[in-house]
Amino acid sequence: MTKSKPSKLLLRALSGETLTRPPVWLMRQAGRYLPEYRELRTRAGSFLELCYTPELAAEVTLQPIRRFGFDAAILFADLPLVADALGQKLDYRDGEGPVLEPVRSVGDLARLDLARLHPRLAPVYETVRRVAQALPNDVALIGFAGAPWTVATYMVEGGGSPDHAITKRWALGDPEGFQRLIDLLSDAIAQYLLKQIEAGAEAVQVFDSWAGALPASDFRRWCIEPVARIVRTLKAQYPDVPVIAFPRGAGMHYAGFARSTGADAVSLDSAVPLEWAREHVQRDGCVQGNLDPQVLVIGGEAMRRETDRILQILGRGPLVFNLGHGIVPATPLEHVARLVEQVKGWTG
């Protein structure tokens, strides 16, 4: 029996197809730059309540689709939710982002329990189901999770960190102990993504937002191997669901990343040179990216020119147009609309 080809633009690009024009969606496309998001965030009372209330989280996920007509929606949630679901105390404070009760030793791992994962994250799976039912037929739904290294940095540091010093000291000073945390997270994140796919996600993205903080000698152990383990678990059950990997800041490690992890596509940060990416990353499959979010803030001729440059260099192979990181709150709405219009109007 011949397997039917996907019809949605995002899924076609992720399968390795070169399209007349690439699909477009943006990281953090549901967020603080949208007035309708800010209104719902106020109504929810807290960020955690917003994430864990399916009616509201689904609405946030759908808002940018209605306003801009992106080719994909991405689940509205947050990276540290996995830590919360394992039993680590999580809070959000204005101006600080996520604040967690730190996990900094093997002994602290006793506070974490994989059995808590699905009961705590059940509202997230319900959000996926609601969005899958509400999306237009031509719009794909992306699930997501943080990669083990990035989630571990939040858990160990107790929140965001400029240098991840405490996490590095544990990983480099007691690698076998730190491996236990990474193994637990690899299992938890894989199970989390499987449930999202079961609920209706058609592709998933694994965000390793702090991959660039890793020393080159440890990049394989703490970035590549955990992501590869997750991809193997997903593909064993859902071989046709594409996986996008985003090892932000990976530099030269982008080369061969898809082959090393089994990911179907690799998302590029804004620092990756386009010609180099075409030769060393896109040859292995689809790439995603990589407009600088600040160029989207600037808009105008600078945005038009840089968008065209990305399309000209990467658009002759499998490409998903995106940013090199997430939309920032200062982004004008009209710039997003013009960006989508330009990408959708490109004819190769």
Coordinates of C-alpha atoms in Angstrom, one line a residue:
M1 CA 0.0 0.0 0.0
T2 CA 1.5 3.4 -1.0
K3 CA 1.8 5.9 1.8
S4 CA -0.1 9.1 1.0
K5 CA 1.9 12.3 0.9
P6 CA 1.0 15.0 3.4
S7 CA -1.0 17.9 2.1
K8 CA -0.3 20.7 4.6
L9 CA 2.5 22.9 3.6
L10 CA 4.4 22.5 6.9
L11 CA 4.3 18.8 6.8
R12 CA 5.4 18.7 3.1
A13 CA 8.4 20.9 3.9
L14 CA 9.3 18.8 6.9
S15 CA 9.2 15.7 4.8
G16 CA 11.9 17.2 2.6
E17 CA 9.9 18.6 -0.2
T18 CA 11.0 21.9 -1.9
L19 CA 8.0 24.0 -2.3
T20 CA 7.1 27.0 -4.5
R21 CA 6.9 29.0 -1.4
P22 CA 7.8 27.8 2.1
P23 CA 5.4 27.5 5.0
V24 CA 5.7 30.3 7.6
W25 CA 5.1 30.3 11.4
L26 CA 7.1 32.1 14.1
M27 CA 8.4 31.0 17.5
R28 CA 6.4 32.7 20.3
Q29 CA 3.8 33.8 17.7
A30 CA 1.3 33.5 20.6
G31 CA 2.5 36.0 23.2
R32 CA 2.8 39.4 24.7
Y33 CA 3.1 41.4 21.5
L34 CA -0.6 40.5 20.9
P35 CA -3.2 42.7 22.7
E36 CA -5.7 39.8 22.7
Y37 CA -3.1 37.7 24.5
R38 CA -2.5 40.3 27.1
E39 CA -6.2 40.5 27.8
L40 CA -6.5 36.7 28.3
R41 CA -3.3 36.7 30.5
T42 CA -4.9 39.2 32.8
R43 CA -8.1 37.2 32.9
A44 CA -6.3 34.0 33.8
G45 CA -4.7 35.5 36.9
S46 CA -1.4 33.7 36.7
F47 CA 0.8 32.4 33.9
L48 CA 0.5 28.8 35.3
E49 CA -3.3 29.1 35.3
L50 CA -3.2 30.2 31.7
C51 CA -1.0 27.2 30.7
Y52 CA -3.2 24.7 32.6
T53 CA -6.6 26.0 31.6
P54 CA -7.4 24.3 28.2
E55 CA -10.1 26.8 27.2
L56 CA -7.7 29.8 27.6
A57 CA -4.5 28.0 26.4
A58 CA -6.3 26.9 23.2
E59 CA -7.6 30.4 22.6
V60 CA -4.1 31.8 22.9
T61 CA -2.7 29.2 20.5
L62 CA -5.4 30.1 17.9
Q63 CA -5.1 33.9 18.2
P64 CA -2.1 34.4 15.8
I65 CA -3.7 32.0 13.3
R66 CA -6.8 34.1 13.1
R67 CA -4.9 37.4 12.9
F68 CA -2.1 36.5 10.6
G69 CA -2.9 33.3 8.8
F70 CA 0.2 31.3 9.7
D71 CA 0.7 27.9 8.1
A72 CA 1.1 26.3 11.6
A73 CA 0.0 26.8 15.1
I74 CA 2.2 25.8 18.0
L75 CA 0.9 24.7 21.3
F76 CA 0.9 27.4 24.0
A77 CA 2.7 26.1 27.0
D78 CA 6.2 26.6 28.6
L79 CA 9.4 24.7 28.8
P80 CA 9.5 24.2 32.7
L81 CA 6.1 22.6 32.8
V82 CA 7.8 19.2 32.7
A83 CA 9.7 20.1 35.8
D84 CA 6.5 21.1 37.5
A85 CA 4.8 17.9 36.4
L86 CA 7.7 15.8 37.9
G87 CA 7.1 17.5 41.3
Q88 CA 9.5 20.4 41.3
K89 CA 7.8 23.5 42.7
L90 CA 7.3 26.1 40.0
D91 CA 6.1 29.7 40.1
Y92 CA 6.2 32.7 37.7
R93 CA 7.0 36.2 39.0
D94 CA 6.6 39.3 36.9
G95 CA 9.9 40.4 35.5
E96 CA 11.7 37.2 36.5
G97 CA 10.0 34.5 34.5
P98 CA 10.0 30.9 35.9
V99 CA 11.2 30.4 39.5
L100 CA 11.8 26.8 40.7
E101 CA 12.9 25.2 43.9
P102 CA 16.4 24.1 42.8
V103 CA 17.4 20.5 42.1
R104 CA 21.2 20.3 42.6
S105 CA 22.2 16.9 43.6
V106 CA 21.3 13.2 43.2
G107 CA 19.6 13.4 46.6
D108 CA 17.3 16.1 45.3
L109 CA 16.1 13.8 42.5
A110 CA 14.1 11.8 45.1
R111 CA 11.6 14.7 45.0
L112 CA 10.8 14.0 41.3
D113 CA 8.4 11.2 40.2
L114 CA 7.6 10.3 36.6
A115 CA 4.3 8.9 37.7
R116 CA 3.0 12.4 38.3
L117 CA 3.7 13.5 34.8
H118 CA 0.6 12.7 32.9
P119 CA -2.0 13.6 35.6
R120 CA -0.4 17.0 36.0
L121 CA -0.1 17.6 32.2
A122 CA -3.6 16.3 31.3
P123 CA -4.8 19.9 30.8
V124 CA -2.1 20.5 28.2
Y125 CA -3.2 17.4 26.3
E126 CA -6.8 18.7 26.4
T127 CA -5.5 22.0 24.9
V128 CA -3.9 20.1 22.0
R129 CA -7.2 18.2 21.4
R130 CA -9.2 21.5 21.4
V131 CA -6.8 23.2 19.0
A132 CA -6.6 20.3 16.7
Q133 CA -10.4 20.4 16.3
A134 CA -10.5 24.2 15.8
L135 CA -7.8 24.7 13.3
P136 CA -8.5 25.4 9.6
N137 CA -7.9 22.3 7.4
D138 CA -4.7 23.7 5.9
V139 CA -3.0 24.7 9.1
A140 CA -0.7 22.2 10.9
L141 CA -0.5 21.8 14.7
I142 CA 3.0 21.6 16.3
G143 CA 3.5 20.2 19.8
F144 CA 6.7 21.0 21.7
A145 CA 8.9 20.5 24.7
G146 CA 12.2 21.7 26.0
A147 CA 15.2 19.4 25.4
P148 CA 16.7 17.7 28.5
W149 CA 19.8 20.0 28.8
T150 CA 17.7 23.1 28.6
V151 CA 15.0 21.9 31.1
A152 CA 17.8 20.8 33.4
T153 CA 19.3 24.3 33.4
Y154 CA 16.0 25.7 34.6
M155 CA 15.7 23.0 37.3
V156 CA 19.2 23.3 38.6
E157 CA 19.6 27.1 38.4
G158 CA 16.1 27.7 39.8
G159 CA 15.1 29.7 36.8
G160 CA 16.9 31.5 34.0
S161 CA 20.6 32.1 34.2
P162 CA 23.1 34.2 32.2
D163 CA 25.9 31.6 32.4
H164 CA 24.3 28.3 33.7
A165 CA 27.3 28.0 36.1
I166 CA 25.7 25.8 38.7
T167 CA 24.4 23.4 36.1
K168 CA 27.8 23.2 34.4
R169 CA 29.5 22.5 37.7
W170 CA 27.2 19.6 38.4
A171 CA 27.4 18.2 34.8
L172 CA 31.2 18.5 34.6
G173 CA 32.0 17.7 38.2
D174 CA 29.6 14.8 38.7
P175 CA 28.7 13.6 35.2
E176 CA 27.2 10.3 36.4
G177 CA 25.0 12.0 38.9
F178 CA 23.9 14.6 36.3
Q179 CA 23.2 11.8 33.9
R180 CA 20.5 10.5 36.2
L181 CA 18.6 13.9 35.8
I182 CA 19.1 13.9 32.0
D183 CA 17.9 10.3 31.8
L184 CA 14.8 11.1 33.8
L185 CA 14.1 14.2 31.7
S186 CA 14.7 12.3 28.4
D187 CA 12.0 9.8 29.4
A188 CA 9.6 12.4 30.7
I189 CA 9.9 14.6 27.6
A190 CA 9.5 11.7 25.2
Q191 CA 6.3 10.6 27.1
Y192 CA 5.1 14.2 27.1
L193 CA 5.5 14.5 23.4
L194 CA 3.9 11.1 22.7
K195 CA 0.8 12.3 24.5
Q196 CA 0.7 15.5 22.5
I197 CA 0.9 13.5 19.3
E198 CA -1.8 11.2 20.5
A199 CA -4.0 14.2 21.3
G200 CA -3.6 15.7 17.7
A201 CA -0.1 17.3 17.3
E202 CA 1.0 16.7 13.7
A203 CA 4.7 17.6 14.3
V204 CA 6.8 18.4 17.4
Q205 CA 9.7 20.7 18.1
V206 CA 12.3 20.1 20.7
F207 CA 13.7 23.4 22.0
D208 CA 17.3 23.2 23.2
S209 CA 17.4 26.9 23.9
W210 CA 20.7 26.8 25.9
A211 CA 22.6 24.3 23.8
G212 CA 25.1 27.1 23.0
A213 CA 26.2 27.2 26.6
L214 CA 27.7 23.7 26.4
P215 CA 31.4 23.2 26.0
A216 CA 32.3 21.5 22.7
S217 CA 33.6 18.4 24.5
D218 CA 30.3 17.8 26.2
F219 CA 27.9 18.8 23.4
R220 CA 27.4 15.2 22.3
R221 CA 26.6 13.8 25.7
W222 CA 24.2 16.5 27.0
C223 CA 22.7 17.7 23.7
I224 CA 22.9 15.3 20.9
E225 CA 22.4 12.0 22.7
P226 CA 19.4 13.0 24.8
V227 CA 17.6 14.5 21.8
A228 CA 18.4 11.3 19.7
R229 CA 17.0 9.2 22.5
I230 CA 13.7 11.2 22.4
V231 CA 13.5 11.0 18.6
R232 CA 14.0 7.3 18.7
T233 CA 11.2 6.9 21.2
L234 CA 8.8 9.1 19.2
K235 CA 9.7 7.4 15.9
A236 CA 9.2 3.9 17.3
Q237 CA 5.5 4.7 17.9
Y238 CA 4.8 7.5 15.3
P239 CA 7.3 7.1 12.5
D240 CA 5.6 9.6 10.2
V241 CA 5.3 12.5 12.7
P242 CA 8.1 14.9 11.9
V243 CA 10.5 16.2 14.6
I244 CA 12.1 19.6 14.5
A245 CA 15.2 20.1 16.6
F246 CA 16.4 23.5 17.7
P247 CA 19.9 23.5 19.2
R248 CA 20.1 27.2 19.6
G249 CA 23.7 28.6 19.6
A250 CA 25.1 25.2 18.5
G251 CA 27.4 26.9 15.9
M252 CA 29.5 24.3 14.0
H253 CA 27.5 21.5 15.8
Y254 CA 24.6 22.3 13.5
A255 CA 26.4 20.4 10.8
G256 CA 25.3 16.8 10.9
F257 CA 22.8 17.5 13.8
A258 CA 19.9 16.0 11.9
R259 CA 21.8 12.8 11.1
S260 CA 23.1 12.5 14.6
T261 CA 19.7 12.9 16.3
G262 CA 17.3 11.5 13.6
A263 CA 15.4 14.8 13.5
D264 CA 13.5 15.6 10.3
A265 CA 14.3 19.3 10.4
V266 CA 16.7 21.6 12.2
S267 CA 15.8 25.1 13.3
L268 CA 18.6 27.7 12.8
D269 CA 19.3 30.6 15.1
S270 CA 20.0 34.0 13.6
A271 CA 23.8 33.7 13.9
V272 CA 24.0 30.7 11.5
P273 CA 25.4 31.9 8.1
L274 CA 22.9 31.1 5.3
E275 CA 25.3 29.9 2.7
W276 CA 27.0 27.6 5.3
A277 CA 23.6 26.3 6.4
R278 CA 22.7 25.5 2.8
E279 CA 25.9 23.5 2.3
H280 CA 26.2 21.8 5.7
V281 CA 22.7 21.5 7.2
Q282 CA 20.1 21.7 4.5
R283 CA 21.8 18.9 2.6
D284 CA 20.4 16.6 5.3
G285 CA 16.8 17.7 5.1
C286 CA 14.6 20.6 6.0
V287 CA 15.9 23.7 7.7
Q288 CA 13.8 26.3 9.6
G289 CA 14.6 29.9 10.3
N290 CA 16.2 32.2 10.7
L291 CA 15.2 35.9 10.6
D292 CA 16.6 37.9 13.6
P293 CA 13.6 38.9 15.9
Q294 CA 15.0 42.4 16.1
V295 CA 14.8 42.8 12.3
L296 CA 11.1 42.0 12.7
V297 CA 10.9 44.8 15.2
I298 CA 12.6 47.2 12.8
G299 CA 10.4 46.2 9.8
G300 CA 10.5 48.2 6.6
E301 CA 13.2 47.8 4.0
A302 CA 15.6 46.1 6.4
M303 CA 13.0 43.3 7.1
R304 CA 12.0 43.0 3.4
R305 CA 15.7 42.7 2.3
E306 CA 16.7 40.2 4.9
T307 CA 13.6 38.1 4.4
D308 CA 14.3 38.0 0.7
R309 CA 17.9 37.0 1.3
I310 CA 16.8 34.0 3.4
L311 CA 14.2 33.0 0.8
Q312 CA 16.7 33.3 -2.0
I313 CA 19.5 31.3 -0.3
L314 CA 17.5 28.6 1.5
G315 CA 14.2 28.6 -0.4
R316 CA 15.6 26.4 -3.2
G317 CA 15.6 23.5 -0.8
P318 CA 13.2 22.3 1.9
L319 CA 12.6 25.3 4.2
V320 CA 10.2 26.5 6.9
F321 CA 10.4 30.2 7.3
N322 CA 10.7 31.3 10.9
L323 CA 12.7 33.5 13.2
G324 CA 16.1 32.6 14.7
H325 CA 14.4 32.8 18.2
G326 CA 11.0 33.9 19.5
I327 CA 9.1 37.1 18.8
V328 CA 9.9 39.9 21.3
P329 CA 7.1 41.9 23.0
A330 CA 8.0 45.1 21.2
T331 CA 7.2 43.7 17.8
P332 CA 4.7 45.8 15.9
L333 CA 1.7 43.8 14.6
E334 CA 1.9 45.3 11.2
H335 CA 5.4 44.1 10.7
V336 CA 4.3 40.5 11.4
A337 CA 1.5 40.9 8.9
R338 CA 3.9 42.2 6.2
L339 CA 6.4 39.4 6.8
V340 CA 3.7 36.8 6.4
E341 CA 2.5 38.5 3.2
Q342 CA 6.0 38.6 1.8
V343 CA 6.7 35.0 2.5
K344 CA 3.4 33.9 1.1
G345 CA 3.9 36.0 -2.0
W346 CA 7.3 34.5 -2.8
T347 CA 7.4 32.3 -5.9
G348 CA 10.9 31.0 -5.9

